[in-house]
Coordinates of N, CA and C and ligand atoms in Angstrom, one line a residue:
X1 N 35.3 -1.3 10.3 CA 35.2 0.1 10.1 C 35.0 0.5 8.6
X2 N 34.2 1.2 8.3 CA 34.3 2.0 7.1 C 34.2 3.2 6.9
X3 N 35.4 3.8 6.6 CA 35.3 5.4 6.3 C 35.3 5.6 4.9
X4 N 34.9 4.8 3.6 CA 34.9 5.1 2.5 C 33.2 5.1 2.5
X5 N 32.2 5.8 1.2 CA 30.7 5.6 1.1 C 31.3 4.4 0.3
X6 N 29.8 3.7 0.3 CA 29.5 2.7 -0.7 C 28.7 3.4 -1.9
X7 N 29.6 2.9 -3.0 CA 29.3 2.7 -4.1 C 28.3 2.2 -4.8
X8 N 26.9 2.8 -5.1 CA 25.8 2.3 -5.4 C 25.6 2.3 -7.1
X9 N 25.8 1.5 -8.0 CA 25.3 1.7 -9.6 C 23.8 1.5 -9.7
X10 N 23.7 2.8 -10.3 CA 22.1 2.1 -10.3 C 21.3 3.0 -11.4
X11 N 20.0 3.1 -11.1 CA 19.1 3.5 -12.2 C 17.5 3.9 -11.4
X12 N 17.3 4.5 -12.7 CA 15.6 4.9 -11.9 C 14.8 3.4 -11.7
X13 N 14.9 2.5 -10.8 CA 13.9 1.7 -10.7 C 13.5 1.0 -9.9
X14 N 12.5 -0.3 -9.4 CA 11.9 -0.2 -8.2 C 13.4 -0.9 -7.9
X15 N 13.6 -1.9 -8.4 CA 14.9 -2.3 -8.3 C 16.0 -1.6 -6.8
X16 N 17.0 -0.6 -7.5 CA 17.6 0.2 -7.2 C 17.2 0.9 -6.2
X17 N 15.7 1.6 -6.4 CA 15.4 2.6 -5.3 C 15.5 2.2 -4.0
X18 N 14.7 0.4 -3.6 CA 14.6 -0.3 -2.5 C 16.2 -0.4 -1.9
X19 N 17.1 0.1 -2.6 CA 18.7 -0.2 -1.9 C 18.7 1.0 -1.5
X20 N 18.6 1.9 -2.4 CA 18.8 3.2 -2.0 C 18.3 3.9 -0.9
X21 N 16.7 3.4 -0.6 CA 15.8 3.5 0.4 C 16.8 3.1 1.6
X22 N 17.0 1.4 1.4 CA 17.3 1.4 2.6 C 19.0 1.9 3.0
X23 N 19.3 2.1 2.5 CA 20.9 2.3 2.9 C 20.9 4.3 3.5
X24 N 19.5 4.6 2.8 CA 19.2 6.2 3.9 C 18.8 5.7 4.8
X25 N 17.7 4.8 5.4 CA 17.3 4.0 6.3 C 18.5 4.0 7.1
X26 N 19.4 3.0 6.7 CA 20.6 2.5 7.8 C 21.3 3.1 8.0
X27 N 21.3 4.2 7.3 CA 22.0 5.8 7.8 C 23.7 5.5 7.5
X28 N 23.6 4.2 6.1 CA 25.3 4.2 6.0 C 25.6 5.0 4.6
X29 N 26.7 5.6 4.7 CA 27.0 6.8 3.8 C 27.0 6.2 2.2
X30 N 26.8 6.6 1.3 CA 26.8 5.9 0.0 C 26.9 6.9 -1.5
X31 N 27.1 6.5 -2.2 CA 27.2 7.5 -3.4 C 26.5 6.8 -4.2
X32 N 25.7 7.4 -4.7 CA 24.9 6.8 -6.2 C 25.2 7.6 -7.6
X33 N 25.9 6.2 -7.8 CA 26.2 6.7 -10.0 C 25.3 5.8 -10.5
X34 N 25.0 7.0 -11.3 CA 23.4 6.5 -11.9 C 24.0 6.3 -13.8
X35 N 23.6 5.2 -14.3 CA 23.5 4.4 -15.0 C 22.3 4.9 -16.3
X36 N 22.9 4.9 -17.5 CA 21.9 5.2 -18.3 C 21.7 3.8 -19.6
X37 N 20.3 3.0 -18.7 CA 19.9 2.0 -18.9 C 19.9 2.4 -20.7
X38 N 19.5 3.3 -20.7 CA 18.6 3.4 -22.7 C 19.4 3.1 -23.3
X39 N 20.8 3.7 -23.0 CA 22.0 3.9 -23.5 C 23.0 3.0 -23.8
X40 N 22.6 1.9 -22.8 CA 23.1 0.6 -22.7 C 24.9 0.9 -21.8
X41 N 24.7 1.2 -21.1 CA 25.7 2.0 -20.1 C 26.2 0.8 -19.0
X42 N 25.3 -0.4 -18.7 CA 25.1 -1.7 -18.1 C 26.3 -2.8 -18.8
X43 N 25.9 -2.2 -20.0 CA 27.0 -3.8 -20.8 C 28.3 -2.6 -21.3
X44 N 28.7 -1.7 -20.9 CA 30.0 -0.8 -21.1 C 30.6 -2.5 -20.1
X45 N 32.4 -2.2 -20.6 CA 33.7 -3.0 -20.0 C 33.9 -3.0 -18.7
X46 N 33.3 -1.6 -18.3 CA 34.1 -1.2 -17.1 C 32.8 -1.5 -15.9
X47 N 31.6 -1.6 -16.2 CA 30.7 -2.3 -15.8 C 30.3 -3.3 -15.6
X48 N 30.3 -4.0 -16.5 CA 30.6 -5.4 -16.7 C 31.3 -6.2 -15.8
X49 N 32.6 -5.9 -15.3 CA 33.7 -5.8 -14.7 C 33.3 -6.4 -13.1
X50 N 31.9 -5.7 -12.9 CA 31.5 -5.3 -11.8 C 30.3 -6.6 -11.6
X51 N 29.7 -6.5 -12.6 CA 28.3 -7.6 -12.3 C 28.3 -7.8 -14.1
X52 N 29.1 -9.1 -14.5 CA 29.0 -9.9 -15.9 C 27.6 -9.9 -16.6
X53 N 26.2 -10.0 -15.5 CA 25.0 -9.8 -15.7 C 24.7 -8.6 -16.6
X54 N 25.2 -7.7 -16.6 CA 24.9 -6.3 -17.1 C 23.6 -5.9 -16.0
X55 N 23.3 -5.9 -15.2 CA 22.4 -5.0 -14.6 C 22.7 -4.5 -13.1
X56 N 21.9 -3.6 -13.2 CA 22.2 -3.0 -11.4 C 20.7 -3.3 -10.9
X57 N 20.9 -3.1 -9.1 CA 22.0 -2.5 -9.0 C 23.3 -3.3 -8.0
X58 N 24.1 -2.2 -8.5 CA 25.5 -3.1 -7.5 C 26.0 -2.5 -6.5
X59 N 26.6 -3.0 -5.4 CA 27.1 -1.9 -4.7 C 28.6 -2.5 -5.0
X60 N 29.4 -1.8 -4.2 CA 30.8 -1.8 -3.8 C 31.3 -1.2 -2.5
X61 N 31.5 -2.3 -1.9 CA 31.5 -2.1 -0.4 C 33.6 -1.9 -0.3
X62 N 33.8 -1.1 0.0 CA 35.3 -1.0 0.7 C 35.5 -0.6 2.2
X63 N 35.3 -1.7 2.9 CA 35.5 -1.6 4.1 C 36.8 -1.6 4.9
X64 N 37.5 -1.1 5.6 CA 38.5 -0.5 6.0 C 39.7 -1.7 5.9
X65 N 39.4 -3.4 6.7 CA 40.4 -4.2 6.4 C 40.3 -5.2 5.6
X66 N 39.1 -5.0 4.9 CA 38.5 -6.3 4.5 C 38.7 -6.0 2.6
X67 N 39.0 -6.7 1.8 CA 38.9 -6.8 0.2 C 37.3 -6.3 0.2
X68 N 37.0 -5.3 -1.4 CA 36.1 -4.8 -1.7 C 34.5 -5.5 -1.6
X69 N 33.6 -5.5 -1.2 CA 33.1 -6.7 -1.8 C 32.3 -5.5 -2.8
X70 N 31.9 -6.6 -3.7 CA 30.6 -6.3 -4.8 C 29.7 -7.2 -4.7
X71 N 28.5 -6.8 -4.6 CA 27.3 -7.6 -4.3 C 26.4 -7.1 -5.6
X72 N 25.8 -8.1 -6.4 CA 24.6 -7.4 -7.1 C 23.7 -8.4 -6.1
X73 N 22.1 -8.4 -7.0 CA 20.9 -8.7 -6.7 C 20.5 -8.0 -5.7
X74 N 19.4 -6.8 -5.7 CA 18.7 -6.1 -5.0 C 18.5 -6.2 -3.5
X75 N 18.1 -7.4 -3.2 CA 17.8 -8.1 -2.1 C 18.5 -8.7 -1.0
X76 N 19.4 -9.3 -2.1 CA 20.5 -9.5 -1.3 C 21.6 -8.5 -0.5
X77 N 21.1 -7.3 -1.3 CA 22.0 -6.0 -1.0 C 21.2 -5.4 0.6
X78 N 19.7 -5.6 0.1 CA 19.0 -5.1 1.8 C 18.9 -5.9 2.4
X79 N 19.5 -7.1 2.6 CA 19.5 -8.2 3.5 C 21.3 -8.1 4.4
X80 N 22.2 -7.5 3.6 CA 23.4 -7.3 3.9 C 23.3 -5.6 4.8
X81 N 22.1 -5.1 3.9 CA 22.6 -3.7 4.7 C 21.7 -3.8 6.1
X82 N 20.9 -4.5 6.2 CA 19.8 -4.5 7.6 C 20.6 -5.6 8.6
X83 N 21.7 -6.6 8.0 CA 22.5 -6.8 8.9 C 24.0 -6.1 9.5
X84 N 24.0 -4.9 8.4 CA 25.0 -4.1 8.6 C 25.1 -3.4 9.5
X85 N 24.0 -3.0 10.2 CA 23.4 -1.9 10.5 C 22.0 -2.7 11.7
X86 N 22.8 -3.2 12.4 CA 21.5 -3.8 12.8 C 20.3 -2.8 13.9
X87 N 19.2 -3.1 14.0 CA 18.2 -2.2 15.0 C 17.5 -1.4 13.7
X88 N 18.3 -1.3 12.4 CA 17.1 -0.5 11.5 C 16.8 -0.8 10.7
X89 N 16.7 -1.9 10.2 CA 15.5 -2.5 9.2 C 15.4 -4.2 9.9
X90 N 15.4 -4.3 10.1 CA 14.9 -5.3 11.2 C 14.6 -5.1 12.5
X91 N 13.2 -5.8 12.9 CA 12.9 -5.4 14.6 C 13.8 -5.8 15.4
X92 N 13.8 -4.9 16.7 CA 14.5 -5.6 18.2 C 13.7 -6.8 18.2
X93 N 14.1 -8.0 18.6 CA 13.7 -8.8 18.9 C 14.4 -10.1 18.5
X94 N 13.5 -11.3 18.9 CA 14.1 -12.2 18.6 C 13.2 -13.4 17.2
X95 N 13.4 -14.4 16.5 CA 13.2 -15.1 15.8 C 11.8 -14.9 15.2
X96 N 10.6 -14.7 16.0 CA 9.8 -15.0 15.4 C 9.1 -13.4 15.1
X97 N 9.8 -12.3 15.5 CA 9.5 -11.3 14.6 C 10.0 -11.0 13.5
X98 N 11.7 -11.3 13.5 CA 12.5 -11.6 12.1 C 11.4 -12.3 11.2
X99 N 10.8 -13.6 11.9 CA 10.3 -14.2 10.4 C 9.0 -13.8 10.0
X100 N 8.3 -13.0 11.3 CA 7.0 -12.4 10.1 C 7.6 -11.0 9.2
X101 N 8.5 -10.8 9.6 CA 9.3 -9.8 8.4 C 9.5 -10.6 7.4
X102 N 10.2 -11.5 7.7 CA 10.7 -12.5 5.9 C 9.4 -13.0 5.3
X103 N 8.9 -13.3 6.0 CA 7.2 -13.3 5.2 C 6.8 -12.1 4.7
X104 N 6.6 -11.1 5.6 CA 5.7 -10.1 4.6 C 6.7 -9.7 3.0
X105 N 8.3 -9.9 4.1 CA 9.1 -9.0 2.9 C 9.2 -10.3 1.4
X106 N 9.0 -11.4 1.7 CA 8.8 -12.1 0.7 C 8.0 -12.4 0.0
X107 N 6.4 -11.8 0.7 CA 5.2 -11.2 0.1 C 4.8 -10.4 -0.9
X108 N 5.7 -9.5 -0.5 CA 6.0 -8.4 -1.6 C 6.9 -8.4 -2.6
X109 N 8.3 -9.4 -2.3 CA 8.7 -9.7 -3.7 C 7.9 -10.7 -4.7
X110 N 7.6 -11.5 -4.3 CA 7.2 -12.9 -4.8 C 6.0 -12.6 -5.8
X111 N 5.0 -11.8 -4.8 CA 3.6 -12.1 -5.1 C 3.2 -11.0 -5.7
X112 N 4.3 -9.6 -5.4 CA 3.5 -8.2 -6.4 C 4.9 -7.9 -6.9
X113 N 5.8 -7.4 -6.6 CA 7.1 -7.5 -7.5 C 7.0 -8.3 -8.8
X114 N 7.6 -9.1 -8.6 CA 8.2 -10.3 -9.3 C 6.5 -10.5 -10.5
X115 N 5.7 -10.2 -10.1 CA 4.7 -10.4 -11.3 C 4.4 -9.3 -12.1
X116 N 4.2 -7.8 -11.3 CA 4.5 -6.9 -12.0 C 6.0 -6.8 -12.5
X117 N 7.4 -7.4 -12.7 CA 8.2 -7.5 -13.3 C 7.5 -8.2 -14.9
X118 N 7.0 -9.0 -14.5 CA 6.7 -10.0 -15.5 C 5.8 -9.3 -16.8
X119 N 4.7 -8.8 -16.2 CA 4.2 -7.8 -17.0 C 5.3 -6.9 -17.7
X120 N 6.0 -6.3 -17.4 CA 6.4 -5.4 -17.7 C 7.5 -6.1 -19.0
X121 N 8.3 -7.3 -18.7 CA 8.8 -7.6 -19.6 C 8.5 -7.9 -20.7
X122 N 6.6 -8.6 -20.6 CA 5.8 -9.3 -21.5 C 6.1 -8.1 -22.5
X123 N 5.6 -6.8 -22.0 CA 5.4 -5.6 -22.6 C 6.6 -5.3 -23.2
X124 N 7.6 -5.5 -22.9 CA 8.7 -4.7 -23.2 C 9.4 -5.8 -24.3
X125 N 8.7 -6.8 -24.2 CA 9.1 -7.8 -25.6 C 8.1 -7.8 -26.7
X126 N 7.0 -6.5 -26.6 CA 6.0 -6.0 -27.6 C 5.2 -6.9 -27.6
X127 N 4.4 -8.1 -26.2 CA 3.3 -9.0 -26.3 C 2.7 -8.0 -25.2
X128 N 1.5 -7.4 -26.4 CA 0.5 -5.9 -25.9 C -0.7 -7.3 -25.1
X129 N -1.8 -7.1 -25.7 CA -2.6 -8.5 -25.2 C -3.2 -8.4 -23.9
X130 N -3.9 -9.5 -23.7 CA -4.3 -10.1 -22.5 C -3.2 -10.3 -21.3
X131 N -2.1 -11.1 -21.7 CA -1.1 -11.3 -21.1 C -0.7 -10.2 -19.7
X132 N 0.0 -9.3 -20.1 CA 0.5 -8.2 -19.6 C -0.4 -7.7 -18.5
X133 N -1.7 -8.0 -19.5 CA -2.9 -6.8 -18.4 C -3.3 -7.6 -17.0
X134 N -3.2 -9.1 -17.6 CA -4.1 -9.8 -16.3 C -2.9 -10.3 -15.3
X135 N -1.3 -10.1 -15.5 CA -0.1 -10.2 -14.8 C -0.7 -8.3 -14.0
X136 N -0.7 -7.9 -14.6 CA -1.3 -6.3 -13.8 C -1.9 -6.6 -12.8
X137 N -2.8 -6.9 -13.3 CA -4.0 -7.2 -12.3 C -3.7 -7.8 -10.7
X138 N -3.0 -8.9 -11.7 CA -2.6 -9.9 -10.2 C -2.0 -9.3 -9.4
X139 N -0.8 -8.6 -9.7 CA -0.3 -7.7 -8.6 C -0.9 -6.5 -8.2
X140 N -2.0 -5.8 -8.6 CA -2.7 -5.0 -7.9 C -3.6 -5.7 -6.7
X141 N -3.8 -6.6 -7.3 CA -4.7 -7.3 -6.4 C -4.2 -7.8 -4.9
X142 N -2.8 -8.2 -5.6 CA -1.7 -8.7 -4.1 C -1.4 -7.1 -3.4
X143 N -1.0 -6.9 -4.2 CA -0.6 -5.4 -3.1 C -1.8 -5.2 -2.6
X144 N -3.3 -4.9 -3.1 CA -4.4 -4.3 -2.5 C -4.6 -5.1 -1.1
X145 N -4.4 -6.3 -1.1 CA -4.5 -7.5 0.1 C -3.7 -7.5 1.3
X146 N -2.6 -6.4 1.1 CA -1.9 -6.2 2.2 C -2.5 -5.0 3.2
X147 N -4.1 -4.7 2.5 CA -4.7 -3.6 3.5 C -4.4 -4.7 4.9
X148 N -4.8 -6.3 4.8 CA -5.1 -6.9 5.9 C -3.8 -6.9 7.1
X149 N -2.4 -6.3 6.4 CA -1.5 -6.4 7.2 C -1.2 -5.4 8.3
X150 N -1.8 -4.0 7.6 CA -2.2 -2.9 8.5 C -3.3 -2.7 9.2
X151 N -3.9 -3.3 9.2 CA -5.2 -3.2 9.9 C -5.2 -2.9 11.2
X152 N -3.8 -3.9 12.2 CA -3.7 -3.8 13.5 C -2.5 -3.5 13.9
X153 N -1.6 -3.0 12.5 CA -0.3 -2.3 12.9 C 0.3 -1.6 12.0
X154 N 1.3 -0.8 13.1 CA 1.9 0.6 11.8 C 2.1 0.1 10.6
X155 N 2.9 -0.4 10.9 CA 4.1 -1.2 9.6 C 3.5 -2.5 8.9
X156 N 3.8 -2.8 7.7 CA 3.4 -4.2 7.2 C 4.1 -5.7 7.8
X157 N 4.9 -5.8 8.9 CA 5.6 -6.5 9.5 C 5.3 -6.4 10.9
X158 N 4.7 -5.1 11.4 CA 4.4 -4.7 12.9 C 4.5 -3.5 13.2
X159 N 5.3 -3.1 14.2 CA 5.3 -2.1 14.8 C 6.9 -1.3 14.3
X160 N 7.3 -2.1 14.0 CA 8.6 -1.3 13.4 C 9.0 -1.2 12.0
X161 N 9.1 0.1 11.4 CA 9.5 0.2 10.0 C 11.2 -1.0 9.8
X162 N 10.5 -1.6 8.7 CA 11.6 -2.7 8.2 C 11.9 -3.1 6.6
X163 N 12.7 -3.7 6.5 CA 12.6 -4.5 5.1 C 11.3 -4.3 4.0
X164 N 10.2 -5.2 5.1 CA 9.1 -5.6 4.2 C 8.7 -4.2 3.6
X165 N 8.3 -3.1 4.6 CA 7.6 -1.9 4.2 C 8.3 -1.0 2.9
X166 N 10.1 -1.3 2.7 CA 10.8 -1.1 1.8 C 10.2 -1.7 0.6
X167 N 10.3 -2.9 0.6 CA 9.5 -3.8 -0.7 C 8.7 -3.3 -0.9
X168 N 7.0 -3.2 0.0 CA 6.2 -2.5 -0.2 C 5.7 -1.5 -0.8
X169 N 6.7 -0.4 -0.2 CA 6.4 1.4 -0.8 C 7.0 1.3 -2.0
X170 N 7.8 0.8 -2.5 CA 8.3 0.9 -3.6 C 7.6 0.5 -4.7
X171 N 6.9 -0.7 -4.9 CA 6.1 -1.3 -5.2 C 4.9 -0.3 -5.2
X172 N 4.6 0.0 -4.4 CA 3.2 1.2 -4.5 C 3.3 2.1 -4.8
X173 N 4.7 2.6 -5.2 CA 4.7 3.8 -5.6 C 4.5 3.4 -7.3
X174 N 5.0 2.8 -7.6 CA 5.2 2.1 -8.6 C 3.9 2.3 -9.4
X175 N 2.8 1.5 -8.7 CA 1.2 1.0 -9.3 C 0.4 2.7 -8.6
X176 N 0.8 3.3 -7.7 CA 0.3 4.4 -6.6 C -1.2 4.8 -7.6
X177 N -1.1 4.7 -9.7 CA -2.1 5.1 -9.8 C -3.1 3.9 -10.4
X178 N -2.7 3.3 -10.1 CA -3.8 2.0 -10.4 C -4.5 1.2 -9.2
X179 N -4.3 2.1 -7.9 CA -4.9 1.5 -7.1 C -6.1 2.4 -6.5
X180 N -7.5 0.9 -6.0 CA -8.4 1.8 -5.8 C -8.2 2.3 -3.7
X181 N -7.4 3.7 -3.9 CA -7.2 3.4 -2.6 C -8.2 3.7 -1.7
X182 N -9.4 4.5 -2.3 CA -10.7 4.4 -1.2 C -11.1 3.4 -0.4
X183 N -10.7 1.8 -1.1 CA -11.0 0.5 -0.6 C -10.1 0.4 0.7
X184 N -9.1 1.4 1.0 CA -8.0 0.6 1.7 C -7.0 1.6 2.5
X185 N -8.3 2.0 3.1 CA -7.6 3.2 4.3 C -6.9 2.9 5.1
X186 N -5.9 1.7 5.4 CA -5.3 1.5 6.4 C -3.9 1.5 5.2
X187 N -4.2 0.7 4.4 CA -2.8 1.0 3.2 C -2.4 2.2 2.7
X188 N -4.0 3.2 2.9 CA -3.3 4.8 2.1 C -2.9 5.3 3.3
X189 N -2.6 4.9 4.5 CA -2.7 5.8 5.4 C -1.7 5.2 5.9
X190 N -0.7 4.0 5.7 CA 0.3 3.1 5.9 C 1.4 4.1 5.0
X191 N 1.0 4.4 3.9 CA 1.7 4.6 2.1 C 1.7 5.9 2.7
X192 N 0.6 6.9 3.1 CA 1.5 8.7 3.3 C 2.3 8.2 4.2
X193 N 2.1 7.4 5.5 CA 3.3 7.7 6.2 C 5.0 7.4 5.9
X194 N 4.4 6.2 5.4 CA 6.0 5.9 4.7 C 6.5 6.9 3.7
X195 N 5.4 7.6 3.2 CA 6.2 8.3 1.6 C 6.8 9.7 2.3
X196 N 6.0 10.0 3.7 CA 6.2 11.0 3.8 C 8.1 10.8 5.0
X197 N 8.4 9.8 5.1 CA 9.7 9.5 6.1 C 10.8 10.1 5.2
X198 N 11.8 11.0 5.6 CA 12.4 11.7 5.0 C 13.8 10.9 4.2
X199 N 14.1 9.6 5.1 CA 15.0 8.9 4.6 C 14.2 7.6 3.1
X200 N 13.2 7.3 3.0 CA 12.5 7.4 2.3 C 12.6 8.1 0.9
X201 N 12.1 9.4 1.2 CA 12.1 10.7 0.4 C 13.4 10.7 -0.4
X202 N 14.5 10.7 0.7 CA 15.7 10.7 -0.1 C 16.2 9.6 -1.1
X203 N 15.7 8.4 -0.6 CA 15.6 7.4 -1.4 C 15.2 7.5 -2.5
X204 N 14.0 8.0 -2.5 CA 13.6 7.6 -3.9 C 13.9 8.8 -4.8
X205 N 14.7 10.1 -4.2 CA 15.5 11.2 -4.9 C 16.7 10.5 -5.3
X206 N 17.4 9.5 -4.9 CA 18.6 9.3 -5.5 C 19.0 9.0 -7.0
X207 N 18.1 8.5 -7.6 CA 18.5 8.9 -9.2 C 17.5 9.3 -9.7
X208 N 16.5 9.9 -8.9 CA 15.7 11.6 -9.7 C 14.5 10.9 -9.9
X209 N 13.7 10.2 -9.1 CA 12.7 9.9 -9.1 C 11.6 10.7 -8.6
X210 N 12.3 11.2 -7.3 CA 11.3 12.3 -6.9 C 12.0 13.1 -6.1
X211 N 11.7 14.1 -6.2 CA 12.5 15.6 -5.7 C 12.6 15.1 -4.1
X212 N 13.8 15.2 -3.6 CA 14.0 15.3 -2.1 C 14.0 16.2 -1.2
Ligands
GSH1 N1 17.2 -9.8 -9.8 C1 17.9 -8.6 -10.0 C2 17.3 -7.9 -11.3 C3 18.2 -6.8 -11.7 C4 17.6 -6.1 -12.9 O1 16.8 -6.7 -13.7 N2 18.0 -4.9 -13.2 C5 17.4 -4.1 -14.3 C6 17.0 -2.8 -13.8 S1 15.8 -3.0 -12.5 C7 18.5 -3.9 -15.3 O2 19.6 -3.6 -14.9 N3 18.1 -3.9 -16.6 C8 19.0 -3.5 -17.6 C9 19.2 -4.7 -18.6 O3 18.7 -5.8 -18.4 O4 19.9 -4.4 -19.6 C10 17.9 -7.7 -8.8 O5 16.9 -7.8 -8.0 O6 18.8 -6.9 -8.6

């Protein structure tokens, strides 16, 4: 049982929003205190406390008999809430539609995430350059490749909004203007419907990213 929300720290980023997303998704109650990264608000005592890393985001789960948990890493957090909550970010079914979810959803971290992170650090350690641009690229190029996952279904996993599609939109909202989407009418037409799902919406309002 839980009658307390979960405690979400977090911040404007793709990071955070993909928890945020899904915990509207799973329809479990939550509160988001939002964190002022510039500020260095991450390495405060009383934060720290919480994830020694300094980053979000974190939850804090207080479930009715159980000690608090605190989980950081992003992923691990939508992996906890889609089993929290089961029937909504994971399909009905059994094994081998779970694993074309863990594939797509690991698609989208691995191969456009995690390299657009990379860029972005390059940049953010002041190496302007070649570097940065052609880490860009790559992950435009992976996300643009996922037209081939819509082609013969709603969702980038299938027929059911899940995990992966979280990864995904977030991630595209991200690049949304560096992509050529005329190429890829099954992805822009994948990307309004997701942008337009209201738990979604709310997601990405939770630390003022976009109006909900
Ligand atoms: N692998 C971690 C990465 C967490 C992370 O890098 N968080 C960033 C924001 S997205 C952060 O807190 N940065 C502040 C800092 O490093 O000082 C996850 O997925 O949660």
């Amino acid at each position: 049982m839980r009658s307390n929300p979960i405690d979400l720290y977090g911040a404007r980023t793709g990071n955070c929003l993909r928890v945020a997303i899904a915990l509207e998704e799973a329809g479990l109650p939550y509160r988001p205190i939002g964190l002022n990264l510039q500020q260095g608000e991450q390495q405060e005592a009383k934060f720290l406390a919480l994830n020694p890393a300094g980053k979000v985001p974190v939850i804090v789960d207080r479930t009715d008999n159980d000690e608090a948990l605190v989980l950081t890493q992003s992923n691990a957090i939508l992996l906890y809430v889609a089993e929290a909550v089961p029937g909504t970010l994971f399909p009905v079914g059994g094994a081998r539609q779970r694993a074309i979810v863990y594939e797509r959803f690991c698609y989208f971290l691995t191969d456009v995430i995690a390299v657009s992170h990379a860029a972005f650090h390059l940049r953010s350690d002041g190496q302007k350059g070649a570097s940065p641009q052609a880490l860009d690229l790559r992950a435009i190029k992976a996300l643009s490749a996922a037209e081939r996952f819509v082609k013969t279904s709603t969702f980038v996993a299938g027929e059911t909004f899940t995990l992966a599609d979280i990864a995904a939109v977030t991630i595209a909202f991200a690049l949304e203007r560096h992509i050529d989407w005329s190429m890829l009418p099954q992805l822009h037409r994948w990307y309004r419907a997701v942008m337009a799902r209201p738990a979604v919406l709310r997601g990405l309002a939770a630390f003022g990213a976009r109006q909900g």
